[in-house]
Amino acid sequence: MEKIKSIMQGDLLAFKTVDGNYKVIMCTETNKKSPQNFTFIALTYNNSKCPDEIEITKESFWGCGTSSAYYYKYSLEEQEKMWAFHPEIKPFLIGSYNLIIWRKDFLKFRDNLLKIGNLSIVNNIDKNGYYGINVSSWESLNDFFTVQIRTIFKDIGQKTFKLESIIKS
């Protein structure tokens, strides 16, 4: 496994959690100003086999339908694509549940992650969501995907959205 040297928007990172299954996160934003951090979304992939980029496009991510998305704009084409996949949210738009990882923390556990691809996604998906958490260690990432994910999203009204709805054509 090659060491991850940089992270860009759309990067897909797979990792095996303590339950023995692979999970995937996708970068939605990088903040290069000090202190540097990365914003990721949690994908629904949960399998004993490490996925590839093509498999991941059929997955979903956690987020919410939001009216605040009008502050951080999507193009009309991006909105129409979201509504085509999720007509139940119209006239609202999709925002994501965010996992924030500070660069200094990421460097401590990056060897546990595998970059499996990159997808071109809409901008501002991370800014239009309502919730997020800091992931400060390998243990906290594992805990999120093996323990917290079962309850946290129900408690705060998050649901899944098809990843295809935010991939640029």
PDB file of C-alpha atoms in Angstrom:
ATOM      1  CA  MET A   1       0.000   0.000   0.000  1.00  0.00           C
ATOM      2  CA  GLU A   2       1.451   3.348  -1.050  1.00  0.00           C
ATOM      3  CA  LYS A   3       1.578   6.106   1.561  1.00  0.00           C
ATOM      4  CA  ILE A   4      -1.009   8.844   0.959  1.00  0.00           C
ATOM      5  CA  LYS A   5       0.929  12.050   0.300  1.00  0.00           C
ATOM      6  CA  SER A   6      -1.883  14.419  -0.627  1.00  0.00           C
ATOM      7  CA  ILE A   7      -5.665  14.624  -0.449  1.00  0.00           C
ATOM      8  CA  MET A   8      -7.887  16.310  -3.029  1.00  0.00           C
ATOM      9  CA  GLN A   9     -11.622  16.843  -3.356  1.00  0.00           C
ATOM     10  CA  GLY A  10     -13.214  13.618  -4.592  1.00  0.00           C
ATOM     11  CA  ASP A  11     -10.516  11.275  -3.250  1.00  0.00           C
ATOM     12  CA  LEU A  12     -11.918   7.940  -2.099  1.00  0.00           C
ATOM     13  CA  LEU A  13     -10.182   6.340   0.883  1.00  0.00           C
ATOM     14  CA  ALA A  14     -10.928   2.749   1.911  1.00  0.00           C
ATOM     15  CA  PHE A  15      -9.968   1.166   5.208  1.00  0.00           C
ATOM     16  CA  LYS A  16     -10.643  -1.996   7.158  1.00  0.00           C
ATOM     17  CA  THR A  17     -12.309  -1.454  10.527  1.00  0.00           C
ATOM     18  CA  VAL A  18     -12.133  -3.616  13.639  1.00  0.00           C
ATOM     19  CA  ASP A  19     -15.230  -5.540  12.478  1.00  0.00           C
ATOM     20  CA  GLY A  20     -13.187  -6.874   9.532  1.00  0.00           C
ATOM     21  CA  ASN A  21     -15.092  -4.976   6.851  1.00  0.00           C
ATOM     22  CA  TYR A  22     -13.945  -2.227   4.530  1.00  0.00           C
ATOM     23  CA  LYS A  23     -15.519   1.207   4.794  1.00  0.00           C
ATOM     24  CA  VAL A  24     -15.014   4.247   2.550  1.00  0.00           C
ATOM     25  CA  ILE A  25     -14.832   7.993   3.055  1.00  0.00           C
ATOM     26  CA  MET A  26     -14.695  10.613   0.311  1.00  0.00           C
ATOM     27  CA  CYS A  27     -13.038  14.018   0.568  1.00  0.00           C
ATOM     28  CA  THR A  28     -15.398  16.908  -0.130  1.00  0.00           C
ATOM     29  CA  GLU A  29     -13.039  19.765   0.740  1.00  0.00           C
ATOM     30  CA  THR A  30      -9.441  20.478   1.661  1.00  0.00           C
ATOM     31  CA  ASN A  31      -8.468  23.493   3.716  1.00  0.00           C
ATOM     32  CA  LYS A  32      -4.865  24.331   2.879  1.00  0.00           C
ATOM     33  CA  LYS A  33      -4.647  27.316   5.237  1.00  0.00           C
ATOM     34  CA  SER A  34      -3.111  26.677   8.635  1.00  0.00           C
ATOM     35  CA  PRO A  35      -4.295  24.698  10.464  1.00  0.00           C
ATOM     36  CA  GLN A  36      -4.948  22.388   7.523  1.00  0.00           C
ATOM     37  CA  ASN A  37      -7.876  19.981   7.555  1.00  0.00           C
ATOM     38  CA  PHE A  38      -9.878  17.714   5.314  1.00  0.00           C
ATOM     39  CA  THR A  39     -13.638  17.275   5.180  1.00  0.00           C
ATOM     40  CA  PHE A  40     -14.964  13.828   4.299  1.00  0.00           C
ATOM     41  CA  ILE A  41     -18.345  12.188   3.891  1.00  0.00           C
ATOM     42  CA  ALA A  42     -19.169   8.707   5.144  1.00  0.00           C
ATOM     43  CA  LEU A  43     -20.221   6.290   2.430  1.00  0.00           C
ATOM     44  CA  THR A  44     -22.435   3.258   3.011  1.00  0.00           C
ATOM     45  CA  TYR A  45     -19.947   0.682   1.703  1.00  0.00           C
ATOM     46  CA  ASN A  46     -19.564  -2.175   4.223  1.00  0.00           C
ATOM     47  CA  ASN A  47     -17.990  -5.325   2.812  1.00  0.00           C
ATOM     48  CA  SER A  48     -15.123  -7.726   3.488  1.00  0.00           C
ATOM     49  CA  LYS A  49     -13.726  -6.950   0.010  1.00  0.00           C
ATOM     50  CA  CYS A  50     -11.859  -3.721  -0.725  1.00  0.00           C
ATOM     51  CA  PRO A  51     -13.923  -1.817  -3.322  1.00  0.00           C
ATOM     52  CA  ASP A  52     -12.840  -0.057  -6.476  1.00  0.00           C
ATOM     53  CA  GLU A  53     -13.949   3.335  -7.755  1.00  0.00           C
ATOM     54  CA  ILE A  54     -16.641   1.860 -10.022  1.00  0.00           C
ATOM     55  CA  GLU A  55     -18.289  -0.093  -7.186  1.00  0.00           C
ATOM     56  CA  ILE A  56     -18.326   3.014  -5.015  1.00  0.00           C
ATOM     57  CA  THR A  57     -20.342   5.075  -7.512  1.00  0.00           C
ATOM     58  CA  LYS A  58     -23.352   2.849  -6.729  1.00  0.00           C
ATOM     59  CA  GLU A  59     -23.108   3.579  -2.985  1.00  0.00           C
ATOM     60  CA  SER A  60     -24.800   6.272  -0.919  1.00  0.00           C
ATOM     61  CA  PHE A  61     -23.616   8.862   1.600  1.00  0.00           C
ATOM     62  CA  TRP A  62     -25.116  10.366   4.737  1.00  0.00           C
ATOM     63  CA  GLY A  63     -26.638  13.844   4.677  1.00  0.00           C
ATOM     64  CA  CYS A  64     -29.841  15.843   4.714  1.00  0.00           C
ATOM     65  CA  GLY A  65     -32.177  17.789   2.485  1.00  0.00           C
ATOM     66  CA  THR A  66     -31.583  21.440   3.238  1.00  0.00           C
ATOM     67  CA  SER A  67     -32.928  24.856   2.361  1.00  0.00           C
ATOM     68  CA  SER A  68     -29.691  26.539   3.446  1.00  0.00           C
ATOM     69  CA  ALA A  69     -28.075  25.310   0.231  1.00  0.00           C
ATOM     70  CA  TYR A  70     -29.143  28.522  -1.439  1.00  0.00           C
ATOM     71  CA  TYR A  71     -26.318  30.312   0.376  1.00  0.00           C
ATOM     72  CA  TYR A  72     -23.699  27.946  -1.076  1.00  0.00           C
ATOM     73  CA  LYS A  73     -24.922  27.537  -4.624  1.00  0.00           C
ATOM     74  CA  TYR A  74     -25.235  24.564  -6.916  1.00  0.00           C
ATOM     75  CA  SER A  75     -25.714  25.083 -10.647  1.00  0.00           C
ATOM     76  CA  LEU A  76     -29.190  24.489 -12.064  1.00  0.00           C
ATOM     77  CA  GLU A  77     -27.841  21.336 -13.755  1.00  0.00           C
ATOM     78  CA  GLU A  78     -26.474  20.054 -10.418  1.00  0.00           C
ATOM     79  CA  GLN A  79     -29.800  20.772  -8.697  1.00  0.00           C
ATOM     80  CA  GLU A  80     -31.774  18.985 -11.407  1.00  0.00           C
ATOM     81  CA  LYS A  81     -29.506  15.942 -11.115  1.00  0.00           C
ATOM     82  CA  MET A  82     -30.025  15.857  -7.324  1.00  0.00           C
ATOM     83  CA  TRP A  83     -33.788  16.022  -7.807  1.00  0.00           C
ATOM     84  CA  ALA A  84     -33.720  13.338 -10.516  1.00  0.00           C
ATOM     85  CA  PHE A  85     -32.180  10.912  -8.001  1.00  0.00           C
ATOM     86  CA  HIS A  86     -34.085  12.271  -4.995  1.00  0.00           C
ATOM     87  CA  PRO A  87     -37.403  13.885  -6.059  1.00  0.00           C
ATOM     88  CA  GLU A  88     -38.594  13.663  -2.434  1.00  0.00           C
ATOM     89  CA  ILE A  89     -36.348  16.579  -1.422  1.00  0.00           C
ATOM     90  CA  LYS A  90     -37.410  19.065  -4.128  1.00  0.00           C
ATOM     91  CA  PRO A  91     -37.285  22.110  -3.795  1.00  0.00           C
ATOM     92  CA  PHE A  92     -34.561  21.530  -1.199  1.00  0.00           C
ATOM     93  CA  LEU A  93     -31.009  20.438  -1.940  1.00  0.00           C
ATOM     94  CA  ILE A  94     -28.574  17.920  -0.518  1.00  0.00           C
ATOM     95  CA  GLY A  95     -25.996  18.650   2.157  1.00  0.00           C
ATOM     96  CA  SER A  96     -23.626  16.148   3.729  1.00  0.00           C
ATOM     97  CA  TYR A  97     -22.804  14.941   7.216  1.00  0.00           C
ATOM     98  CA  ASN A  98     -19.124  15.845   7.617  1.00  0.00           C
ATOM     99  CA  LEU A  99     -16.153  14.084   9.110  1.00  0.00           C
ATOM    100  CA  ILE A 100     -13.444  16.677   9.786  1.00  0.00           C
ATOM    101  CA  ILE A 101      -9.892  15.377  10.061  1.00  0.00           C
ATOM    102  CA  TRP A 102      -7.082  17.777  10.895  1.00  0.00           C
ATOM    103  CA  ARG A 103      -3.948  17.157   8.836  1.00  0.00           C
ATOM    104  CA  LYS A 104      -1.770  16.603  11.918  1.00  0.00           C
ATOM    105  CA  ASP A 105      -4.159  13.843  13.066  1.00  0.00           C
ATOM    106  CA  PHE A 106      -4.506  12.365   9.565  1.00  0.00           C
ATOM    107  CA  LEU A 107      -0.724  11.926   9.294  1.00  0.00           C
ATOM    108  CA  LYS A 108      -0.794   9.686  12.385  1.00  0.00           C
ATOM    109  CA  PHE A 109      -3.136   7.101  10.841  1.00  0.00           C
ATOM    110  CA  ARG A 110      -2.884   7.577   7.064  1.00  0.00           C
ATOM    111  CA  ASP A 111      -1.031   4.264   6.742  1.00  0.00           C
ATOM    112  CA  ASN A 112      -4.324   2.521   7.600  1.00  0.00           C
ATOM    113  CA  LEU A 113      -6.061   4.081   4.581  1.00  0.00           C
ATOM    114  CA  LEU A 114      -5.889   3.177   0.912  1.00  0.00           C
ATOM    115  CA  LYS A 115      -6.630   5.678  -1.865  1.00  0.00           C
ATOM    116  CA  ILE A 116      -8.865   3.796  -4.324  1.00  0.00           C
ATOM    117  CA  GLY A 117      -9.791   6.562  -6.750  1.00  0.00           C
ATOM    118  CA  ASN A 118     -11.141  10.043  -7.272  1.00  0.00           C
ATOM    119  CA  LEU A 119     -14.582  11.227  -8.368  1.00  0.00           C
ATOM    120  CA  SER A 120     -15.450  14.666  -9.676  1.00  0.00           C
ATOM    121  CA  ILE A 121     -18.178  15.927  -7.323  1.00  0.00           C
ATOM    122  CA  VAL A 122     -20.166  19.115  -6.828  1.00  0.00           C
ATOM    123  CA  ASN A 123     -18.683  21.885  -4.724  1.00  0.00           C
ATOM    124  CA  ASN A 124     -20.233  22.934  -1.411  1.00  0.00           C
ATOM    125  CA  ILE A 125     -21.849  19.586  -0.517  1.00  0.00           C
ATOM    126  CA  ASP A 126     -20.023  19.818   2.822  1.00  0.00           C
ATOM    127  CA  LYS A 127     -21.141  23.410   3.457  1.00  0.00           C
ATOM    128  CA  ASN A 128     -24.825  22.629   2.964  1.00  0.00           C
ATOM    129  CA  GLY A 129     -25.111  19.964   5.651  1.00  0.00           C
ATOM    130  CA  TYR A 130     -26.041  20.575   9.271  1.00  0.00           C
ATOM    131  CA  TYR A 131     -23.867  18.221  11.270  1.00  0.00           C
ATOM    132  CA  GLY A 132     -20.380  16.835  11.519  1.00  0.00           C
ATOM    133  CA  ILE A 133     -17.765  15.521  13.903  1.00  0.00           C
ATOM    134  CA  ASN A 134     -14.015  15.745  14.351  1.00  0.00           C
ATOM    135  CA  VAL A 135     -12.195  12.496  13.744  1.00  0.00           C
ATOM    136  CA  SER A 136      -8.954  12.866  15.641  1.00  0.00           C
ATOM    137  CA  SER A 137      -7.571   9.324  15.655  1.00  0.00           C
ATOM    138  CA  TRP A 138      -7.684   5.904  14.052  1.00  0.00           C
ATOM    139  CA  GLU A 139      -9.720   4.720  17.041  1.00  0.00           C
ATOM    140  CA  SER A 140     -12.317   7.471  16.596  1.00  0.00           C
ATOM    141  CA  LEU A 141     -12.700   6.659  12.861  1.00  0.00           C
ATOM    142  CA  ASN A 142     -13.183   2.964  13.706  1.00  0.00           C
ATOM    143  CA  ASP A 143     -15.628   3.803  16.491  1.00  0.00           C
ATOM    144  CA  PHE A 144     -17.654   6.044  14.210  1.00  0.00           C
ATOM    145  CA  PHE A 145     -18.057   3.342  11.537  1.00  0.00           C
ATOM    146  CA  THR A 146     -18.567   0.355  13.845  1.00  0.00           C
ATOM    147  CA  VAL A 147     -20.513   1.795  16.801  1.00  0.00           C
ATOM    148  CA  GLN A 148     -21.785   5.353  16.367  1.00  0.00           C
ATOM    149  CA  ILE A 149     -23.064   5.018  12.793  1.00  0.00           C
ATOM    150  CA  ARG A 150     -25.834   2.693  13.988  1.00  0.00           C
ATOM    151  CA  THR A 151     -27.484   5.376  16.091  1.00  0.00           C
ATOM    152  CA  ILE A 152     -26.073   8.832  15.400  1.00  0.00           C
ATOM    153  CA  PHE A 153     -27.822   9.407  12.071  1.00  0.00           C
ATOM    154  CA  LYS A 154     -31.260   8.412  13.349  1.00  0.00           C
ATOM    155  CA  ASP A 155     -30.867  10.748  16.324  1.00  0.00           C
ATOM    156  CA  ILE A 156     -30.124  13.792  14.156  1.00  0.00           C
ATOM    157  CA  GLY A 157     -32.359  13.102  11.155  1.00  0.00           C
ATOM    158  CA  GLN A 158     -29.686  12.207   8.597  1.00  0.00           C
ATOM    159  CA  LYS A 159     -30.498   9.849   5.731  1.00  0.00           C
ATOM    160  CA  THR A 160     -28.689   8.363   2.784  1.00  0.00           C
ATOM    161  CA  PHE A 161     -28.420   9.895  -0.676  1.00  0.00           C
ATOM    162  CA  LYS A 162     -27.109   8.226  -3.804  1.00  0.00           C
ATOM    163  CA  LEU A 163     -23.521   9.229  -4.487  1.00  0.00           C
ATOM    164  CA  GLU A 164     -24.407   9.474  -8.182  1.00  0.00           C
ATOM    165  CA  SER A 165     -26.569  12.504  -7.345  1.00  0.00           C
ATOM    166  CA  ILE A 166     -23.469  14.618  -6.581  1.00  0.00           C
ATOM    167  CA  ILE A 167     -21.024  13.240  -9.178  1.00  0.00           C
ATOM    168  CA  LYS A 168     -20.366  15.663 -12.012  1.00  0.00           C
ATOM    169  CA  SER A 169     -21.183  14.321 -15.472  1.00  0.00           C
TER     170      SER A 169
END
